Tab-separated table of C-alpha atoms in Angstrom:
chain	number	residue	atom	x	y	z
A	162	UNK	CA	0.000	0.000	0.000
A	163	UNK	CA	1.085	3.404	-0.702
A	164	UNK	CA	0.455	4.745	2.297
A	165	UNK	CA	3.070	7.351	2.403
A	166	UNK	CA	1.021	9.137	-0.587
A	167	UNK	CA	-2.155	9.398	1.003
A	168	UNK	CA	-3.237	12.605	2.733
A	169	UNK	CA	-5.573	12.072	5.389
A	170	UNK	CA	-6.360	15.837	6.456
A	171	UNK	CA	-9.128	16.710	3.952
A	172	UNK	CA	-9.239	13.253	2.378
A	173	UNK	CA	-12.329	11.653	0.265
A	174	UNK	CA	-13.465	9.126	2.195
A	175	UNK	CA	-16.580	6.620	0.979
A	176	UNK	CA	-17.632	4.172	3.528
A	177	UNK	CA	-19.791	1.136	2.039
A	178	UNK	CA	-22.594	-0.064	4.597
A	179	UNK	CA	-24.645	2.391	6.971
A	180	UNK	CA	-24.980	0.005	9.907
A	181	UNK	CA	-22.732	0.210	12.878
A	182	UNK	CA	-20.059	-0.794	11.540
A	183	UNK	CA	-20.100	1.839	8.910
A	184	UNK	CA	-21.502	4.701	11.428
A	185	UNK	CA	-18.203	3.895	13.341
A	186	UNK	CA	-15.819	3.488	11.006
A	187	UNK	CA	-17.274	6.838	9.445
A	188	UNK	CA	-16.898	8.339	12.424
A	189	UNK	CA	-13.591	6.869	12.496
A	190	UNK	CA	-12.609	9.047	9.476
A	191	UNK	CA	-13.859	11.430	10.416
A	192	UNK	CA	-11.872	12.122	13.863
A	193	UNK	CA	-8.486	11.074	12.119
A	194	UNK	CA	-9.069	14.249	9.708
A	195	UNK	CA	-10.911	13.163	6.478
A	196	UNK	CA	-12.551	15.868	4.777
A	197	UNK	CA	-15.889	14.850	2.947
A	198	UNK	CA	-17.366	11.332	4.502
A	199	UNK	CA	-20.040	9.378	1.887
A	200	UNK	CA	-21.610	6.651	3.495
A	201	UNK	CA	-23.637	4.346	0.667
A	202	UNK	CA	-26.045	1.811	2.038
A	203	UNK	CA	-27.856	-0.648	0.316
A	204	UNK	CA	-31.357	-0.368	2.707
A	205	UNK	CA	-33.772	2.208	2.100
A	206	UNK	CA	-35.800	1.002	4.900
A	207	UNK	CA	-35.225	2.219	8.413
A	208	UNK	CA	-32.074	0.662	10.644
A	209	UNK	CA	-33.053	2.091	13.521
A	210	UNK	CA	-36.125	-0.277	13.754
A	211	UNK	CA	-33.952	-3.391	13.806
A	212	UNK	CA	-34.806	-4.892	17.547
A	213	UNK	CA	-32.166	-7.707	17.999
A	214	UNK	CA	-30.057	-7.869	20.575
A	215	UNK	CA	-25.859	-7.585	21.252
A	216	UNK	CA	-23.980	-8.003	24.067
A	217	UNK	CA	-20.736	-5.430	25.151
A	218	UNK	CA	-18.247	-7.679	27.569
A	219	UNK	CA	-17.732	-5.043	30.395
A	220	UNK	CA	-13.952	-4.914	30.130
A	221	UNK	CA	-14.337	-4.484	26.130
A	222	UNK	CA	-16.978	-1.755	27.393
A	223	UNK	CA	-14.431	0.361	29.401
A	224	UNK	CA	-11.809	-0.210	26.048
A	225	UNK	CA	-14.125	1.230	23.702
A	226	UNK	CA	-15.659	3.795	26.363
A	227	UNK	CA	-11.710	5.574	26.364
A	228	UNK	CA	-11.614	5.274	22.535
A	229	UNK	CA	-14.844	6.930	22.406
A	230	UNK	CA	-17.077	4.782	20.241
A	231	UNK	CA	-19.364	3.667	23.609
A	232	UNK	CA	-20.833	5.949	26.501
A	233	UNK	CA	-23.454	5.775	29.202
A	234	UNK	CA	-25.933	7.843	27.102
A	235	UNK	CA	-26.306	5.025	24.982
A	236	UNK	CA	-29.058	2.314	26.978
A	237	UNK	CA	-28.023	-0.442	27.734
A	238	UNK	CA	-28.562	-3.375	29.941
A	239	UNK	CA	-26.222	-4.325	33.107
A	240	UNK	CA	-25.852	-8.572	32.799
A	241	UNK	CA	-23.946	-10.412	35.628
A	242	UNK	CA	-25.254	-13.843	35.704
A	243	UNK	CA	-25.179	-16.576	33.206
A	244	UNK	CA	-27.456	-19.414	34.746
A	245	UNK	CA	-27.649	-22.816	32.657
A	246	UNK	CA	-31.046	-24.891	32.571
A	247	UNK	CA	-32.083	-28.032	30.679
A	248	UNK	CA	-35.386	-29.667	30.712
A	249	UNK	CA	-36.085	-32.020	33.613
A	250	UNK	CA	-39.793	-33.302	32.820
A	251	UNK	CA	-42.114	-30.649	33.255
A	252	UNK	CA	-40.335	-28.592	35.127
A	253	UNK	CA	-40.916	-25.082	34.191
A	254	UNK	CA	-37.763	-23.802	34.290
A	255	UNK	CA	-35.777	-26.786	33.828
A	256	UNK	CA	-33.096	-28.449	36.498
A	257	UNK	CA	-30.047	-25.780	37.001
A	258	UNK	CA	-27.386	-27.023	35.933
A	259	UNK	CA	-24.543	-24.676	36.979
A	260	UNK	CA	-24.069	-20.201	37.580
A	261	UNK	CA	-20.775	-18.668	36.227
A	262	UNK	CA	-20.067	-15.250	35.625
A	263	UNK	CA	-21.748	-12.873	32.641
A	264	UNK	CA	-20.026	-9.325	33.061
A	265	UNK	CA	-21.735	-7.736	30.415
A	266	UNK	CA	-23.525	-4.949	29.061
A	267	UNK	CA	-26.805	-5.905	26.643
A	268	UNK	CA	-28.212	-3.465	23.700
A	269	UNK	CA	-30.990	-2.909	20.849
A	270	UNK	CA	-29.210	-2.821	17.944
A	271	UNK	CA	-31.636	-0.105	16.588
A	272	UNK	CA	-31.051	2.569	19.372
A	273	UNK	CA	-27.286	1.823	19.334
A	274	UNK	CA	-26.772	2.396	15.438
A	275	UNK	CA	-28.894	5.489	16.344
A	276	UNK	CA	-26.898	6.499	18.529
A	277	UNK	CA	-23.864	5.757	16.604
A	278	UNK	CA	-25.635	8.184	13.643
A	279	UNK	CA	-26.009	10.730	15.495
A	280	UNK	CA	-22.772	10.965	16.472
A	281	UNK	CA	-21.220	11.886	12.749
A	282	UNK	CA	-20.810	15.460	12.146
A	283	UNK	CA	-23.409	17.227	10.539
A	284	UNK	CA	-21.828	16.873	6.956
A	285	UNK	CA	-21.816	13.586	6.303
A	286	UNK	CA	-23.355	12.708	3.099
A	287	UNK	CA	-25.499	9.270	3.812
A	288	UNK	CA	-27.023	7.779	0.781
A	289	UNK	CA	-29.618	5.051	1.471
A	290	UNK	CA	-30.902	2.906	-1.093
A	291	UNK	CA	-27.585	2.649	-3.321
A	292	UNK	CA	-25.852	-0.459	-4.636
A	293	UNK	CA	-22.038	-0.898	-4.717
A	294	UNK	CA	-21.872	-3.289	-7.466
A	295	UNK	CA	-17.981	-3.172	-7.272
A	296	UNK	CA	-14.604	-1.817	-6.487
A	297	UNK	CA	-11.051	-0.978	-7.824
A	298	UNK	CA	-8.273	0.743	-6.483
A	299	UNK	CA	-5.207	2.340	-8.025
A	300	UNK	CA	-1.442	3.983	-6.482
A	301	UNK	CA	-3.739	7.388	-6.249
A	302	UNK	CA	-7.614	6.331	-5.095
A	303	UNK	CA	-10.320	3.996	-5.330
A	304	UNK	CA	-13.475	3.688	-7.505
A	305	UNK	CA	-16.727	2.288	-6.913
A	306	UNK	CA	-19.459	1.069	-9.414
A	307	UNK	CA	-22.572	2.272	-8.136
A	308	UNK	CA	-26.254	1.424	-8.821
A	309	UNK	CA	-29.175	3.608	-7.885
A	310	UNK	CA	-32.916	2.658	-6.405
A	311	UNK	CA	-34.170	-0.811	-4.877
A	312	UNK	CA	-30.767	-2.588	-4.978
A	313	UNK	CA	-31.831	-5.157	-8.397
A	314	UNK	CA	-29.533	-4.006	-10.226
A	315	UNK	CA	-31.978	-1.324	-12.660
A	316	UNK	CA	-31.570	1.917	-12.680
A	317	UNK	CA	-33.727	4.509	-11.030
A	318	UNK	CA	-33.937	7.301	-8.807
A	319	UNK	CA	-32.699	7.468	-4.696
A	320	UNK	CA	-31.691	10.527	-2.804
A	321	UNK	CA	-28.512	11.492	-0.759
A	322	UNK	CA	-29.719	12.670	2.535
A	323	UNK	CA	-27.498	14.767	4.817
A	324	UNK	CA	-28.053	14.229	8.905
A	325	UNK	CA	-30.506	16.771	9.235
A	326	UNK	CA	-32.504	14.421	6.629
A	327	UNK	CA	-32.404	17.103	3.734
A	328	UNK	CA	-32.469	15.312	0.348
A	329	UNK	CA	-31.329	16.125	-2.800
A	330	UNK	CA	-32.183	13.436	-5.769
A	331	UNK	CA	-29.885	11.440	-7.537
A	332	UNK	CA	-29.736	9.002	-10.516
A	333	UNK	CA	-28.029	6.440	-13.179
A	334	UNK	CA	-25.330	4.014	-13.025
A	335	UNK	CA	-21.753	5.594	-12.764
A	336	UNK	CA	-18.454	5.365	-11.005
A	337	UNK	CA	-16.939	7.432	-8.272
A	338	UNK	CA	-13.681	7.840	-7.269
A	339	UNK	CA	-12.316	8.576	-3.558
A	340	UNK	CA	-9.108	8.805	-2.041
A	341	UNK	CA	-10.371	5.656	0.308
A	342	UNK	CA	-12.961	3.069	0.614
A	343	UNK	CA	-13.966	1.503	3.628
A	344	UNK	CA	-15.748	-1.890	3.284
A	345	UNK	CA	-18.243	-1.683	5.930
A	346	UNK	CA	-20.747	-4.040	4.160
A	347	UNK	CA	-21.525	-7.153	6.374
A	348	UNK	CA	-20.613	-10.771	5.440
A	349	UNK	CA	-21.784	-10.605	1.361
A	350	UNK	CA	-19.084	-7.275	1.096
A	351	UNK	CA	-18.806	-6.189	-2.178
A	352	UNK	CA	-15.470	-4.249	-0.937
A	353	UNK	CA	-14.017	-7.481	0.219
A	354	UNK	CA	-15.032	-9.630	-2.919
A	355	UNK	CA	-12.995	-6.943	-4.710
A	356	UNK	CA	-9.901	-7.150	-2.219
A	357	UNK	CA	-9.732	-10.526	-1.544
A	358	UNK	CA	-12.286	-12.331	-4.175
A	359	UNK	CA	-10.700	-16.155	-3.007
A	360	UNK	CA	-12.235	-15.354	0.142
A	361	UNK	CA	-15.597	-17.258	1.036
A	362	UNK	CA	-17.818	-17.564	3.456
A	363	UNK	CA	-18.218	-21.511	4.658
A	364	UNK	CA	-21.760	-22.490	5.923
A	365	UNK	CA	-21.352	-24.468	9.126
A	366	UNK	CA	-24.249	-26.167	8.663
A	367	UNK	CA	-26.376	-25.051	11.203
A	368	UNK	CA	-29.081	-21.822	11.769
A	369	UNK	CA	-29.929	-19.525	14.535
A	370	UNK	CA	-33.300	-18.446	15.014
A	371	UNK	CA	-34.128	-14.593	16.315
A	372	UNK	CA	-36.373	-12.892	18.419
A	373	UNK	CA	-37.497	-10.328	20.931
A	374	UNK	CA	-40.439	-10.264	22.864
A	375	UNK	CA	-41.608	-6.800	24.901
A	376	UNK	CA	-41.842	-7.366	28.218
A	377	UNK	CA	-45.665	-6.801	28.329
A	378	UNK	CA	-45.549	-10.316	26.289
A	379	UNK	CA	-44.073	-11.862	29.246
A	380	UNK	CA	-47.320	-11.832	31.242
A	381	UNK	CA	-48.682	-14.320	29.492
A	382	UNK	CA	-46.260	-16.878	30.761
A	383	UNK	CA	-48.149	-18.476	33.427
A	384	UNK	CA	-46.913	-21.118	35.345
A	385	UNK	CA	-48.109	-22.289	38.737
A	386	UNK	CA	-45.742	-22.035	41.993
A	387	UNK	CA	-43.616	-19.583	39.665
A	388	UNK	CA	-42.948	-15.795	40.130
A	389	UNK	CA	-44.226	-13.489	37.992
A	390	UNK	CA	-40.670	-12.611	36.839
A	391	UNK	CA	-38.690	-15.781	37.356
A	392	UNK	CA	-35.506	-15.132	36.413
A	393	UNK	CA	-33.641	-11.380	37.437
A	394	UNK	CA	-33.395	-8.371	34.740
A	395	UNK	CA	-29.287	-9.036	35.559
A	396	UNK	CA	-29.287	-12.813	33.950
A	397	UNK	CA	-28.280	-13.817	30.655
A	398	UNK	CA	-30.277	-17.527	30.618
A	399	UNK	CA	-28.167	-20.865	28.620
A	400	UNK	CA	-30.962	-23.249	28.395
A	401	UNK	CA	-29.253	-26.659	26.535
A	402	UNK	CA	-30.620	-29.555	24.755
A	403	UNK	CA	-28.814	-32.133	22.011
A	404	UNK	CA	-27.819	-30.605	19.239
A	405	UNK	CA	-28.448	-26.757	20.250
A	406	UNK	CA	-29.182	-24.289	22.840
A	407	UNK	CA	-31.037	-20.515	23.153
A	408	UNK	CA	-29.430	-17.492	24.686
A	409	UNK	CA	-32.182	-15.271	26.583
A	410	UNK	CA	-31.385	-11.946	27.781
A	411	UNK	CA	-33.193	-8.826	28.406
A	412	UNK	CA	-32.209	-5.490	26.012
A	413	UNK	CA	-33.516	-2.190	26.328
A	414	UNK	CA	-36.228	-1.654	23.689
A	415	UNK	CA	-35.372	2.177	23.254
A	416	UNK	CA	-38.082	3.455	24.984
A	417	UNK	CA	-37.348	3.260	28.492
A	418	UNK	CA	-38.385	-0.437	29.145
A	419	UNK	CA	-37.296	-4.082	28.214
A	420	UNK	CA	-37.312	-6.653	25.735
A	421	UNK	CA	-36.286	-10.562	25.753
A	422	UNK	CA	-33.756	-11.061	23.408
A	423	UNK	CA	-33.404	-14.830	22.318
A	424	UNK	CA	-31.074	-16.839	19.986
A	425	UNK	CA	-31.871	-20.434	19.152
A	426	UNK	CA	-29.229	-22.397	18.051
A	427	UNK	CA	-30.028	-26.180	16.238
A	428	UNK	CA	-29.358	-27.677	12.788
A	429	UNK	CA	-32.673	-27.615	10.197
A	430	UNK	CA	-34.266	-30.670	9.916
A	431	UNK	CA	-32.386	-33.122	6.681
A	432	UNK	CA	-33.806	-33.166	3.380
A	433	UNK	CA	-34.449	-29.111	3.028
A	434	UNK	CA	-33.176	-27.667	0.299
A	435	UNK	CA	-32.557	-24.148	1.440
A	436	UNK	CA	-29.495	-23.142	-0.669
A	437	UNK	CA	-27.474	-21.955	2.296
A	438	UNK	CA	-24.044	-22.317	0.413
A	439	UNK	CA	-24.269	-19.172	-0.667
A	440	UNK	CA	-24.345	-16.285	2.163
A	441	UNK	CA	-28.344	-15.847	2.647
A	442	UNK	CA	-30.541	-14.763	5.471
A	443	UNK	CA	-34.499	-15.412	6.012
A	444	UNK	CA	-35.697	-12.068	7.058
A	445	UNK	CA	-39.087	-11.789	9.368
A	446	UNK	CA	-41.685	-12.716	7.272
A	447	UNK	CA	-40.058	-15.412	5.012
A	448	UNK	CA	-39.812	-18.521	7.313
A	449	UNK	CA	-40.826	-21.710	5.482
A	450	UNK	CA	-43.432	-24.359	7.104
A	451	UNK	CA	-40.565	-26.591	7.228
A	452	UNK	CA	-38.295	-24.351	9.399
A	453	UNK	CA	-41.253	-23.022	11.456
A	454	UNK	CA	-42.286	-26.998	12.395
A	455	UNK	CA	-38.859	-27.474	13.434
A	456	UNK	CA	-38.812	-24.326	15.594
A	457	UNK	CA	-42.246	-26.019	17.705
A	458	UNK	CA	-40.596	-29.417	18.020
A	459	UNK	CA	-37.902	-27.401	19.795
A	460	UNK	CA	-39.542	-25.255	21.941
A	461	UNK	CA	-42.364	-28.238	22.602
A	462	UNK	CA	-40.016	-30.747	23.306
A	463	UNK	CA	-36.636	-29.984	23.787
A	464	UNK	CA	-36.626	-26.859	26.205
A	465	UNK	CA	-38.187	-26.490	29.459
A	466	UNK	CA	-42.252	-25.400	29.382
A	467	UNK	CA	-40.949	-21.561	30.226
A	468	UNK	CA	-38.520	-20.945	27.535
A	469	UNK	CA	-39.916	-22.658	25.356
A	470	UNK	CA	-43.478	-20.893	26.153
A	471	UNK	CA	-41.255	-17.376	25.908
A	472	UNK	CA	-39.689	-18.274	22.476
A	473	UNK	CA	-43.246	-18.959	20.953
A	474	UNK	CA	-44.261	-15.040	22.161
A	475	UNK	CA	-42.533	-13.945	19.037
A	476	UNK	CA	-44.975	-13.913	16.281
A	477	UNK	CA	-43.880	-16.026	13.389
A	478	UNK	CA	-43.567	-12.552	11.251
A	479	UNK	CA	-41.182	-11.457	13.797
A	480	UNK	CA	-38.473	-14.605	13.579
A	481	UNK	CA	-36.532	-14.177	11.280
A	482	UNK	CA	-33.248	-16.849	10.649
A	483	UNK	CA	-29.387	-16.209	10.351
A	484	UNK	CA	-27.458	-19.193	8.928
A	485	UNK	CA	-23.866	-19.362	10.361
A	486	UNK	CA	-21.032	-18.605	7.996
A	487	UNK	CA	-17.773	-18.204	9.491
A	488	UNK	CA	-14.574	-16.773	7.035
A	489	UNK	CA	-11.953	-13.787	7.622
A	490	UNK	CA	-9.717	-11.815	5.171
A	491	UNK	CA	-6.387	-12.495	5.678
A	492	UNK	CA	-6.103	-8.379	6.358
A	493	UNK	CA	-8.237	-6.152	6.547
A	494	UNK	CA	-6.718	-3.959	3.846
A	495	UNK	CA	-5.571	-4.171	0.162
A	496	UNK	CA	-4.350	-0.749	-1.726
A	497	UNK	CA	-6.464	1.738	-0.940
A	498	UNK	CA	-9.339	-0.690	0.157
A	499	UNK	CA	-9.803	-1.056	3.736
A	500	UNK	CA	-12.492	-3.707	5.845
A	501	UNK	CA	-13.852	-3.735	8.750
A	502	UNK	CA	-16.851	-5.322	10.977
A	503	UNK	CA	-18.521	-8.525	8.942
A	504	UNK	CA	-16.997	-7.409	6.091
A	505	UNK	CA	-13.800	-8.382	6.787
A	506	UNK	CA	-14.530	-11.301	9.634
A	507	UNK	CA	-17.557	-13.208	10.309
A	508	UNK	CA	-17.562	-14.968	13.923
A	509	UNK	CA	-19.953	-17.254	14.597
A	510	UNK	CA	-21.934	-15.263	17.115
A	511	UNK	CA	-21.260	-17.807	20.228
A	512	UNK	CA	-18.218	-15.282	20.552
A	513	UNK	CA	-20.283	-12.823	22.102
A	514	UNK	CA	-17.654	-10.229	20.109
A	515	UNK	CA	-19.376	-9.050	16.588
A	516	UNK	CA	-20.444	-5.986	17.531
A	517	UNK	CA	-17.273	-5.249	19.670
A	518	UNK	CA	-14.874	-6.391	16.825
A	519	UNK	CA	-16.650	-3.930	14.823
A	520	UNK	CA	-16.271	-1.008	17.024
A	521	UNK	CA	-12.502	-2.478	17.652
A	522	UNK	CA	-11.968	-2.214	14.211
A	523	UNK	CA	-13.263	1.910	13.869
A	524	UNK	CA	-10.905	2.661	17.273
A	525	UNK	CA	-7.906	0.768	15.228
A	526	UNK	CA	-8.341	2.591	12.108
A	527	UNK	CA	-8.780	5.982	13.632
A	528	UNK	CA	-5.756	5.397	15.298
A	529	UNK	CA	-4.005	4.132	11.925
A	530	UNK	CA	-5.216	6.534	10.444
A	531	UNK	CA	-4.144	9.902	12.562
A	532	UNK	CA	-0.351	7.985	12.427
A	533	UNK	CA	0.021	7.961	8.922
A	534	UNK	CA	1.767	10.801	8.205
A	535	UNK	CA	3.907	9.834	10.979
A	536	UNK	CA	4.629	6.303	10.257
A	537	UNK	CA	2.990	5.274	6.235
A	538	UNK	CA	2.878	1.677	7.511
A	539	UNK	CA	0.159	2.579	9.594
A	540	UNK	CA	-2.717	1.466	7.463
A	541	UNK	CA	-0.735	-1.645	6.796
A	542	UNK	CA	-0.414	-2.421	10.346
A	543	UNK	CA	-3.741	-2.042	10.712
A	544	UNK	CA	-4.867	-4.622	8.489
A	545	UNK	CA	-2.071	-7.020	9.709
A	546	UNK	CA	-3.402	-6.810	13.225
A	547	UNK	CA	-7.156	-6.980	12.978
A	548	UNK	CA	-6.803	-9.620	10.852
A	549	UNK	CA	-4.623	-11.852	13.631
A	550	UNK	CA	-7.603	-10.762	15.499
A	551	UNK	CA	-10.328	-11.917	13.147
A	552	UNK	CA	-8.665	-15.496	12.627
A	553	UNK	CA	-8.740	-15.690	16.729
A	554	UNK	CA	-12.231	-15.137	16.907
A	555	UNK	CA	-13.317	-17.468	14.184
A	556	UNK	CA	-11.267	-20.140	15.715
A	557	UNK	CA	-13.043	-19.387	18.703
A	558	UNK	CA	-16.748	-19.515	16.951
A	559	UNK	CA	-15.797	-22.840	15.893
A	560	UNK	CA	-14.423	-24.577	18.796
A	561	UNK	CA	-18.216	-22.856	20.890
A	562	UNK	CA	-20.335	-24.205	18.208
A	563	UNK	CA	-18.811	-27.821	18.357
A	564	UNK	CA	-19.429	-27.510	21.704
A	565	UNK	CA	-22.808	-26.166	22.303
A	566	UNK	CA	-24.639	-27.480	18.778
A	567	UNK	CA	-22.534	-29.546	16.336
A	568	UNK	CA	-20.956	-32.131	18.901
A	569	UNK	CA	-23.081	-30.971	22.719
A	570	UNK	CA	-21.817	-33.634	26.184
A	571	UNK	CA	-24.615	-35.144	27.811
A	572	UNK	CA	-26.172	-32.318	29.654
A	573	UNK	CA	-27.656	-34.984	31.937
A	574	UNK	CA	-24.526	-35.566	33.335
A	575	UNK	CA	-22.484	-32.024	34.060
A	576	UNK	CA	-23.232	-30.101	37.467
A	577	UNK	CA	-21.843	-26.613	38.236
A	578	UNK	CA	-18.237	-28.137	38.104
A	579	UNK	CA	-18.329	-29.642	35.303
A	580	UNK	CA	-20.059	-27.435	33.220
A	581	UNK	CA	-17.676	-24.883	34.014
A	582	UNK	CA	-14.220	-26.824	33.016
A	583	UNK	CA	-16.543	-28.158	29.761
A	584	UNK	CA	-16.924	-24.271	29.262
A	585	UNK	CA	-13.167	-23.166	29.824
A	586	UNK	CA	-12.171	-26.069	27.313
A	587	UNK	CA	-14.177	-24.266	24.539
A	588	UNK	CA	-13.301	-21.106	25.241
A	589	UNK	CA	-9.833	-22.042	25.188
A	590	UNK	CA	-7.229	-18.489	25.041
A	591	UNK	CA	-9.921	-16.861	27.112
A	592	UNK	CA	-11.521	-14.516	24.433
A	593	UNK	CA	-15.287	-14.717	24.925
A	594	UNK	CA	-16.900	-11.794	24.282
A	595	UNK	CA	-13.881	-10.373	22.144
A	596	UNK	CA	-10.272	-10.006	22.352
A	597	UNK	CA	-8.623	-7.582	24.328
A	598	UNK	CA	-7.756	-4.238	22.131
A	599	UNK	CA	-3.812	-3.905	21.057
A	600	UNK	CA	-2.546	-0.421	22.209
């Protein structure tokens, strides 16, 4: 990379993907001295109406609290508890199985992007509703092949909108050039296929099913000799079976009040041809019989009556399914192409670290970034080092999904002790919930 010919102060910078990786890495760019900041997203829709949940590891919290990409304004959820069922007959809650530690910090992925959004300087050009259909870079910039409208592919008319929400129209297929691009485009990154087009995302042959239910939902869960509120607003709940496990923890919904947040881990049953090879998702509204079948045998059968009663709260227009992929770049930059969040590594999400990888990634690159015209291997460094980072956490991903889907221990047979060295085993170099940042 010729980094010693790039001029940061004043710089062009284009930033592909609006979510919060790209807010970040924006703002990023923006603190290290850029001049104009373009951020092209595919949506059109609204982000900040995405309700799934994330999880912030406190000590990654207080990392990216100094770097400044994380603050108590933002809400957030205080988690200290991880407690472990599995079904014991009908049991509501299931037989406890062991309690270990859960120092983290839960959030709505809509009011955190917002938050994130808000934070850019009133300048920044945001373009919803644009397609990068590719990139190229050159010794002096980088281009991008852009497509207007729905994302097809046609042609046809979108706006660029500036913070304030002022819009001004645009239209037709051209290129534009900047003096960087930052892939910020999740795990089907057109910026990454460019940079690094051997890379591919590997299907590990298993889904997760999403959801969130508003704690006015939860009422309806009524099971004799419980509580009204069984389990503490300060628990992240592991509830296991064969061959999978859910995740349920509470999230603020935004508004002042709460939400469930639940992951459901399991294989799809054999025989369904669902094309997953390729990186796909099944948004809310698109689950198949099939998958939604599968989802009641699980909840019906293999969790306790509780969970399994607060999983089937969500509305089957509200699931919507993430296949796991797992793949990183083997750096995070190439000429004057640069990656970061899902674009560059995809984590299983066991690792409890997406989100903070992604914010890692925007504190590392501002800090690249302001050294360059100090030291014009900065931006090289930078890719170098996220990227030992990235291969960490998707060895980690791996070894937690053997573990808790693709190869689960008899659940029967592990109290608090055991659990807890089974645990440590999988987690192996101690990087749940993301590693710790380089200075």
């Amino acid at each position: 990379m010729n980094t010693d010919r790039i001029q940061i102060a004043g710089a062009d910078v284009a930033v592909v993907g609006g979510s919060i990786a790209g807010c970040a890495t924006a703002l990023a760019a923006h603190r290290a001295g850029a001049g104009r900041i373009t951020v092209l997203e595919r949506t059109a829709g609204h982000l900040a109406d995405r309700g799934v949940g994330l999880a912030v590891h406190d000590a990654r919290y207080a990392e990216l609290a100094a770097a400044g990409y994380l603050d108590a304004a933002m809400p957030w959820v205080q988690l200290t508890t991880r407690r472990w069922y599995h079904r014991d007959g009908a049991a509501p809650l299931g037989r406890p199985l062991a309690v270990l530690p859960f120092p983290f910090r839960s959030y709505c992925w809509g009011p955190l992007w917002r938050e994130l959004r808000q934070r850019l300087p009133e300048d920044t050009v945001f373009r919803p509703g644009v397609r990068v259909a590719g990139a190229g870079t050159s010794a002096d910039g980088a281009t991008l092949q852009l497509y207007d409208g729905d994302g097809s592919g046609g042609t046809g008319t979108g706006t660029d909108t500036d913070k304030s929400g002022g819009a001004r129209p645009h239209a037709g297929d051209r290129t534009e050039r900047f003096d960087l691009v930052i892939g910020a485009d999740g795990y089907r990154s057109t910026v990454r296929d460019a940079a690094f087009p051997e890379v591919r995302p590997g299907y590990a042959g298993y889904l997760a099913w999403r959801g969130a239910v508003p704690a006015e939902r939860l009422a309806a869960l009524d099971f004799p000799g419980l509580p009204a509120t069984p389990w503490a607003v300060e628990d992240c709940i592991y509830v296991v079976f064969p061959g999978g496990h859910v995740i349920i923890y509470r999230i603020p919904d935004g508004q002042g009040g709460h939400r469930a947040n639940w992951v459901l881990y399991t294989a799809p049953p054999a025989g369904l041809d669902l094309a997953l090879e390729s990186p796909t998702s099944l948004p809310p509204g698109t689950l198949t019989d099939a998958l939604y079948t599968h989802l009641a045998h699980v909840t019906d059968e293999l969790l306790p009556p509780y969970w399994g009663g607060l999983i089937r709260l969500t509305p089957r227009d509200e699931l919507f399914i993430q296949p796991m992929y797992d793949f990183t770049a083997p750096r995070y930059t190439a000429g004057r192409l640069l990656l970061a969040g899902d674009a560059a590594t995809v984590a299983r999400p066991h690792t409890a670290g997406g989100a903070v990888k992604a914010l890692q990634d925007a504190a590392a690159l501002e800090a690249a970034l302001r050294a360059v015209p100090e030291r014009p291997d900065a931006l090289d460094m930078y890719g170098a080092e996220r990227g030992v980072t990235g291969r960490a956490m998707v060895e980690l991903g791996r070894r937690l999904g053997r573990f808790l889907v693709q190869d689960t221990p008899d659940w029967r047979t592990l109290d608090q002790t055991g659990l807890a060295a089974a645990w440590s085993a999988a987690d192996g170099s101690g990087a749940f919930g993301g590693r710790e940042m380089q200075n």
